Short mmCIF file of C-alpha atoms in Angstrom, two decimals:
data_model
loop_
_atom_site.label_atom_id
_atom_site.label_comp_id
_atom_site.label_asym_id
_atom_site.label_seq_id
_atom_site.Cartn_x
_atom_site.Cartn_y
_atom_site.Cartn_z
CA UNK H 32 -0.23 -0.17 -0.02
CA UNK H 33 1.21 3.51 -0.92
CA UNK H 34 2.47 5.59 1.86
CA UNK H 35 -0.21 8.03 1.82
CA UNK H 36 0.36 9.82 5.08
CA UNK H 37 2.22 12.84 6.02
CA UNK H 38 4.26 12.84 9.71
CA UNK H 39 7.18 14.80 11.02
CA UNK H 40 10.19 12.84 11.47
CA UNK H 41 10.80 12.06 14.92
CA UNK H 42 14.20 11.16 17.01
CA UNK H 43 14.17 7.69 18.40
CA UNK H 44 13.70 7.65 22.16
CA UNK H 45 16.08 5.86 24.75
CA UNK H 46 14.51 3.77 26.74
CA UNK H 47 13.24 4.75 30.20
CA UNK H 48 15.75 5.12 32.84
CA UNK H 49 15.21 2.20 35.64
CA UNK H 50 13.15 0.17 33.40
CA UNK H 51 14.60 -3.26 31.96
CA UNK H 52 14.21 -4.48 28.94
CA UNK H 53 12.27 -7.65 29.87
CA UNK H 54 12.11 -9.91 26.57
CA UNK H 55 12.27 -7.09 24.64
CA UNK H 56 13.36 -8.16 21.25
CA UNK H 57 13.29 -5.76 18.19
CA UNK H 58 9.20 -6.11 16.84
CA UNK H 59 9.18 -7.14 13.17
CA UNK H 60 7.03 -4.15 11.75
CA UNK H 61 5.11 -5.08 8.42
CA UNK H 62 5.44 -2.19 6.07
CA UNK H 63 1.48 -2.09 5.85
CA UNK H 64 2.20 -0.29 9.31
CA UNK H 65 3.48 2.86 7.21
CA UNK H 66 4.16 5.53 8.99
CA UNK H 67 2.81 4.06 12.25
CA UNK H 68 5.68 1.48 12.39
CA UNK H 69 8.11 4.13 14.18
CA UNK H 70 5.27 4.23 17.33
CA UNK H 71 5.73 0.15 17.07
CA UNK H 72 9.12 0.39 17.29
CA UNK H 73 9.53 3.04 19.97
CA UNK H 74 10.24 1.27 23.43
CA UNK H 75 8.03 3.86 25.24
CA UNK H 76 4.61 3.79 23.17
CA UNK H 77 2.36 1.08 24.51
CA UNK H 78 -0.67 2.27 22.60
CA UNK H 79 -1.33 3.68 19.42
CA UNK H 80 -4.57 5.52 18.23
CA UNK H 81 -6.45 7.01 15.09
CA UNK H 82 -9.64 8.84 14.69
CA UNK H 83 -10.34 8.95 11.62
CA UNK H 84 -8.56 11.91 9.84
CA UNK H 85 -9.01 14.03 12.88
CA UNK H 86 -5.61 12.96 14.79
CA UNK H 87 -3.52 10.50 16.06
CA UNK H 88 -2.73 10.03 19.58
CA UNK H 89 0.42 7.94 21.44
CA UNK H 90 0.48 6.80 24.83
CA UNK H 91 3.91 6.66 26.53
CA UNK H 92 2.80 5.89 29.99
CA UNK H 93 1.28 9.13 30.85
CA UNK H 94 -1.51 9.42 28.90
CA UNK H 95 -2.84 9.54 25.15
CA UNK H 96 -0.55 12.51 23.49
CA UNK H 97 -1.46 13.88 19.98
CA UNK H 98 0.99 13.74 17.26
CA UNK H 99 -0.09 17.37 15.58
CA UNK H 100 2.05 16.42 12.01
CA UNK H 101 -0.79 13.40 11.28
CA UNK H 102 -2.76 13.98 8.11
CA UNK H 103 -4.59 11.74 6.92
CA UNK H 104 -7.88 11.05 5.05
CA UNK H 105 -11.06 8.98 5.88
CA UNK H 106 -10.33 6.82 2.48
CA UNK H 107 -6.65 6.49 3.78
CA UNK H 108 -7.36 5.30 7.26
CA UNK H 109 -9.84 3.01 5.93
CA UNK H 110 -7.79 1.25 3.93
CA UNK H 111 -4.88 1.23 6.45
CA UNK H 112 -7.47 -0.53 9.25
CA UNK H 113 -8.68 -3.05 6.36
CA UNK H 114 -4.93 -4.06 5.39
CA UNK H 115 -4.04 -3.99 9.29
CA UNK H 116 -6.79 -6.49 10.11
CA UNK H 117 -5.89 -8.66 7.13
CA UNK H 118 -2.50 -9.11 8.64
CA UNK H 119 -3.98 -10.83 11.37
CA UNK H 120 -6.13 -13.25 9.18
CA UNK H 121 -9.65 -11.70 9.35
CA UNK H 122 -11.84 -9.40 7.36
CA UNK H 123 -12.94 -5.60 7.82
CA UNK H 124 -15.90 -4.56 5.65
CA UNK H 125 -19.34 -2.90 5.65
CA UNK H 126 -20.56 -6.30 7.09
CA UNK H 127 -18.18 -6.88 10.12
CA UNK H 128 -17.41 -2.99 10.74
CA UNK H 129 -15.98 -3.97 13.97
CA UNK H 130 -13.02 -6.29 14.39
CA UNK H 131 -10.30 -7.10 17.12
CA UNK H 132 -7.65 -9.09 16.12
CA UNK H 133 -3.73 -10.11 17.13
CA UNK H 134 -0.95 -9.93 14.75
CA UNK H 135 2.29 -12.85 14.89
CA UNK H 136 4.18 -9.99 16.55
CA UNK H 137 1.96 -9.69 19.56
CA UNK H 138 0.49 -6.57 18.19
CA UNK H 139 -3.39 -6.27 18.88
CA UNK H 140 -5.20 -4.28 16.54
CA UNK H 141 -9.02 -3.07 17.12
CA UNK H 142 -11.02 -1.36 14.39
CA UNK H 143 -14.27 0.44 14.12
CA UNK H 144 -15.26 1.79 10.81
CA UNK H 145 -17.37 4.97 9.72
CA UNK H 146 -19.85 5.25 10.44
CA UNK H 147 -20.39 2.89 13.40
CA UNK H 148 -17.08 5.43 14.34
CA UNK H 149 -18.73 8.90 13.83
CA UNK H 150 -16.16 10.74 13.68
CA UNK H 151 -14.25 8.40 10.90
CA UNK H 152 -12.62 4.80 10.83
CA UNK H 153 -11.12 4.30 14.21
CA UNK H 154 -7.85 2.45 14.91
CA UNK H 155 -6.55 1.16 18.56
CA UNK H 156 -3.25 -0.60 18.29
CA UNK H 157 -1.88 -2.36 21.65
CA UNK H 158 1.97 -2.59 21.68
CA UNK H 159 3.43 -5.39 23.75
CA UNK H 160 6.16 -4.28 25.88
CA UNK H 161 7.23 -6.96 27.81
CA UNK H 162 7.06 -10.11 25.89
CA UNK H 163 6.83 -13.66 27.13
CA UNK H 164 7.56 -12.33 30.79
CA UNK H 165 7.92 -14.34 33.97
CA UNK H 166 7.15 -13.43 37.40
CA UNK H 167 11.00 -12.58 37.93
CA UNK H 168 10.86 -10.28 34.83
CA UNK H 169 7.60 -8.52 36.63
CA UNK H 170 9.14 -8.63 39.86
CA UNK H 171 12.12 -6.34 38.53
CA UNK H 172 9.30 -3.78 37.01
CA UNK H 173 7.64 -3.38 40.17
CA UNK H 174 4.65 -5.21 39.80
CA UNK H 175 4.80 -6.88 43.53
CA UNK H 176 7.20 -7.15 45.73
CA UNK H 177 8.99 -9.92 47.48
CA UNK H 178 6.23 -11.27 49.49
CA UNK H 179 4.03 -10.93 46.92
CA UNK H 180 6.39 -12.86 44.93
CA UNK H 181 6.80 -15.67 46.79
CA UNK H 182 3.02 -16.33 47.61
CA UNK H 183 2.11 -15.87 43.76
CA UNK H 184 4.49 -18.78 43.47
CA UNK H 185 2.82 -20.83 45.98
CA UNK H 186 -0.54 -20.10 44.46
CA UNK H 187 0.90 -21.57 41.31
CA UNK H 188 2.41 -24.52 43.23
CA UNK H 189 -0.71 -25.04 45.17
CA UNK H 190 -2.89 -25.14 41.83
CA UNK H 191 -5.19 -22.52 43.07
CA UNK H 192 -7.79 -21.12 40.68
CA UNK H 193 -7.08 -17.60 40.20
CA UNK H 194 -9.25 -14.36 38.92
CA UNK H 195 -7.18 -11.57 37.19
CA UNK H 196 -9.05 -8.22 37.34
CA UNK H 197 -8.25 -4.48 36.62
CA UNK H 198 -9.03 -1.74 34.23
CA UNK H 199 -7.88 -1.78 30.74
CA UNK H 200 -4.10 -1.42 29.90
CA UNK H 201 -3.58 -2.71 33.58
CA UNK H 202 -1.55 -5.67 32.63
CA UNK H 203 -4.10 -8.68 33.46
CA UNK H 204 -2.91 -10.52 30.71
CA UNK H 205 0.76 -10.12 31.56
CA UNK H 206 0.68 -11.03 34.93
CA UNK H 207 -1.60 -14.20 33.72
CA UNK H 208 0.80 -15.52 31.22
CA UNK H 209 3.74 -15.02 34.03
CA UNK H 210 1.77 -17.30 36.22
CA UNK H 211 1.42 -20.02 33.66
CA UNK H 212 4.92 -19.66 33.04
CA UNK H 213 5.73 -20.81 36.46
CA UNK H 214 3.33 -23.82 36.26
CA UNK H 215 5.27 -27.29 35.94
CA UNK H 216 6.40 -28.97 32.65
CA UNK H 217 4.48 -31.89 32.80
CA UNK H 218 0.89 -29.97 33.15
CA UNK H 219 -1.13 -29.66 29.68
CA UNK H 220 -2.51 -25.84 30.04
CA UNK H 221 -4.95 -24.82 26.98
CA UNK H 222 -5.62 -21.18 27.04
CA UNK H 223 -9.01 -19.71 25.33
CA UNK H 224 -9.42 -16.41 23.89
CA UNK H 225 -11.39 -13.74 21.74
CA UNK H 226 -8.10 -12.85 20.44
CA UNK H 227 -5.07 -15.00 21.42
CA UNK H 228 -2.59 -12.88 23.66
CA UNK H 229 -1.63 -15.28 26.32
CA UNK H 230 1.91 -16.47 24.97
CA UNK H 231 3.44 -18.23 28.38
CA UNK H 232 7.30 -19.65 28.60
CA UNK H 233 5.79 -23.30 28.78
CA UNK H 234 6.25 -26.34 26.73
CA UNK H 235 2.93 -27.37 26.98
CA UNK H 236 0.56 -25.06 25.83
CA UNK H 237 -2.62 -25.32 23.49
CA UNK H 238 -4.18 -21.72 22.30
CA UNK H 239 -7.64 -21.68 21.35
CA UNK H 240 -9.10 -18.40 19.44
CA UNK H 241 -12.56 -17.74 18.76
CA UNK H 242 -13.28 -17.37 15.12
CA UNK H 243 -15.94 -14.48 13.54
CA UNK H 244 -18.65 -15.12 11.25
CA UNK H 245 -17.84 -15.52 7.38
CA UNK H 246 -19.63 -13.36 5.09
CA UNK H 247 -22.57 -15.36 4.82
CA UNK H 248 -22.67 -15.31 8.85
CA UNK H 249 -21.76 -18.70 9.38
CA UNK H 250 -18.63 -20.89 10.50
CA UNK H 251 -18.32 -18.77 13.67
CA UNK H 252 -16.50 -20.32 17.02
CA UNK H 253 -17.73 -18.78 20.01
CA UNK H 254 -15.54 -18.52 23.92
CA UNK H 255 -18.77 -20.49 25.12
CA UNK H 256 -17.98 -23.50 22.40
CA UNK H 257 -14.35 -23.47 23.02
CA UNK H 258 -14.35 -23.71 27.03
CA UNK H 259 -16.80 -27.02 26.32
CA UNK H 260 -14.66 -27.96 23.70
CA UNK H 261 -11.12 -27.62 25.57
CA UNK H 262 -12.96 -30.01 28.42
CA UNK H 263 -12.23 -32.72 26.01
CA UNK H 264 -8.76 -32.13 25.60
CA UNK H 265 -7.58 -32.77 29.22
CA UNK H 266 -6.24 -30.13 30.54
CA UNK H 267 -4.73 -29.47 33.47
CA UNK H 268 -4.93 -25.92 33.64
CA UNK H 269 -7.92 -24.26 31.71
CA UNK H 270 -7.86 -20.28 31.20
CA UNK H 271 -10.07 -17.98 29.83
CA UNK H 272 -8.28 -14.86 28.89
CA UNK H 273 -11.02 -12.73 28.77
CA UNK H 274 -14.53 -13.27 30.64
CA UNK H 275 -16.97 -10.82 28.75
CA UNK H 276 -20.14 -13.15 28.22
CA UNK H 277 -22.16 -16.24 28.68
CA UNK H 278 -18.61 -18.54 28.71
CA UNK H 279 -18.18 -17.82 32.10
CA UNK H 280 -21.08 -20.23 32.91
CA UNK H 281 -18.88 -22.97 31.32
CA UNK H 282 -15.69 -21.73 32.64
CA UNK H 283 -17.37 -21.89 36.31
CA UNK H 284 -18.64 -25.44 35.24
CA UNK H 285 -15.06 -26.46 34.66
CA UNK H 286 -13.46 -24.92 37.72
CA UNK H 287 -15.78 -26.97 39.62
CA UNK H 288 -15.47 -30.02 38.18
CA UNK H 289 -11.91 -30.94 39.34
CA UNK H 290 -10.15 -28.72 36.77
CA UNK H 291 -7.93 -26.65 39.45
CA UNK H 292 -5.09 -24.48 38.54
CA UNK H 293 -7.36 -22.67 36.17
CA UNK H 294 -7.52 -18.73 35.50
CA UNK H 295 -9.35 -15.91 34.00
CA UNK H 296 -9.56 -12.06 33.57
CA UNK H 297 -12.12 -9.74 34.29
CA UNK H 298 -12.67 -6.20 33.39
CA UNK H 299 -13.37 -4.04 36.89
CA UNK H 300 -12.61 -1.04 37.95
CA UNK H 301 -12.04 -2.05 41.86
CA UNK H 302 -12.06 -5.08 43.70
CA UNK H 303 -15.74 -3.70 45.15
CA UNK H 304 -16.91 -4.14 41.80
CA UNK H 305 -15.96 -7.70 41.00
CA UNK H 306 -18.91 -9.41 42.31
CA UNK H 307 -21.53 -7.06 39.98
CA UNK H 308 -19.64 -7.71 36.83
CA UNK H 309 -19.88 -11.41 37.74
CA UNK H 310 -23.42 -11.12 38.58
CA UNK H 311 -23.78 -9.29 34.78
CA UNK H 312 -22.12 -11.96 32.92
CA UNK H 313 -23.80 -14.64 34.85
CA UNK H 314 -27.29 -12.66 33.43
CA UNK H 315 -26.35 -13.45 29.94
CA UNK H 316 -25.74 -16.92 30.44
CA UNK H 317 -29.08 -17.51 32.14
CA UNK H 318 -27.63 -17.83 35.80
CA UNK H 319 -29.61 -16.47 38.77
CA UNK H 320 -27.50 -14.41 41.24
CA UNK H 321 -27.83 -17.21 43.89
CA UNK H 322 -26.57 -19.79 41.51
CA UNK H 323 -23.61 -17.73 40.23
CA UNK H 324 -22.88 -17.02 43.99
CA UNK H 325 -22.40 -20.64 44.71
CA UNK H 326 -20.57 -21.75 41.97
CA UNK H 327 -18.13 -18.58 41.90
CA UNK H 328 -17.01 -18.93 45.69
CA UNK H 329 -16.13 -22.79 44.93
CA UNK H 330 -14.80 -22.11 41.73
CA UNK H 331 -11.97 -19.18 42.44
CA UNK H 332 -9.60 -19.17 45.43
CA UNK H 333 -8.30 -15.92 45.27
CA UNK H 334 -9.00 -12.61 42.86
CA UNK H 335 -5.92 -10.41 42.34
CA UNK H 336 -6.48 -6.87 41.30
CA UNK H 337 -4.09 -4.61 39.31
CA UNK H 338 -3.88 -0.86 38.51
CA UNK H 339 -2.22 1.25 36.69
CA UNK H 340 -0.59 4.05 38.37
CA UNK H 341 -0.36 7.82 36.39
CA UNK H 342 3.14 7.37 35.87
CA UNK H 343 2.45 4.20 34.12
CA UNK H 344 3.79 1.44 36.58
CA UNK H 345 1.64 -1.67 36.42
CA UNK H 346 1.01 -3.50 40.36
CA UNK H 347 -1.05 -5.63 42.08
CA UNK H 348 -2.86 -3.29 44.92
CA UNK H 349 -5.88 -6.01 46.17
CA UNK H 350 -6.19 -9.32 46.75
CA UNK H 351 -9.38 -10.71 47.33
CA UNK H 352 -12.09 -13.59 48.30
CA UNK H 353 -15.47 -14.42 47.10
CA UNK H 354 -18.23 -15.14 49.57
CA UNK H 355 -21.86 -15.81 49.43
CA UNK H 356 -23.66 -12.79 51.43
CA UNK H 357 -27.24 -13.25 52.09
CA UNK H 358 -27.76 -15.61 48.86
CA UNK H 359 -25.78 -12.93 46.23
CA UNK H 360 -21.72 -12.72 45.51
CA UNK H 361 -19.43 -10.64 48.12
CA UNK H 362 -15.76 -10.49 48.04
CA UNK H 363 -13.89 -9.74 51.04
CA UNK H 364 -10.14 -8.11 50.75
CA UNK H 365 -7.49 -10.51 52.39
CA UNK H 366 -3.60 -9.56 53.08
CA UNK H 367 -2.11 -12.98 52.32
CA UNK H 368 1.23 -11.49 51.80
#
């Protein structure tokens, strides 16, 4: 694709002081990225946002910053979005105007076409900066202290079922990959995701990814179906990368039928918001609040909540345990470290 964009040249930035380059081999950026490639290669950039022809923004750990020199037409941005989604083997068009895809480099691309995105075609690009990290690497980055580190290793060794919660960009997937990397090599790990992002350092990892329907509306494979299929694969650890719908029912069923050492992630702004989020997902799966509460309490051993500081550091800030409170799901903060 020809390069129709105009962006002022920018000197390469030095790595942030005091931050080790963990698992940080240079990304092999496809030429399709065009002028966005320089931001994908910038060690400080974690997110790139294209808001139609109106603007380009990058996040270097301090929030989204505009790139004043960005210049592109709506057609050019749409062509770029279609090409990037195509790199990941999916299609983006008027019949499928919202698509999420992971590229071979680990870069995640989310695209929404106009007029669904009223300001023009929208691109949200997540660039992995800690790739194939283990718990030691995350400890070096300040994600948790030595006592928390020891406790996390104990959770993995004891095959605890773990739910990791936090807002967008808090490091849920990175922490989950690190925990799975600490599992014994003799165990079989099956991960299920809408877009496959989990890449644990483990010799026996099977990754299942949901599939969108084709242009005729057929051939789609949902997360809920993949959870059911995974139970026939004899997993030692069953992981759902992000619970966001009816698949929560299958995950809870699996974790309550002897599949210890499982895990999942969930979007939540705080530990106290987790029960309500799970009740909402349970409702999508046809579960009433009482049934959900009993299933969750027996399924998950612990909840780990992550937050991202204004300076960009991602840390475990809270841990909790579920309880049934008056036939409803509740949660209590614990300090096990």
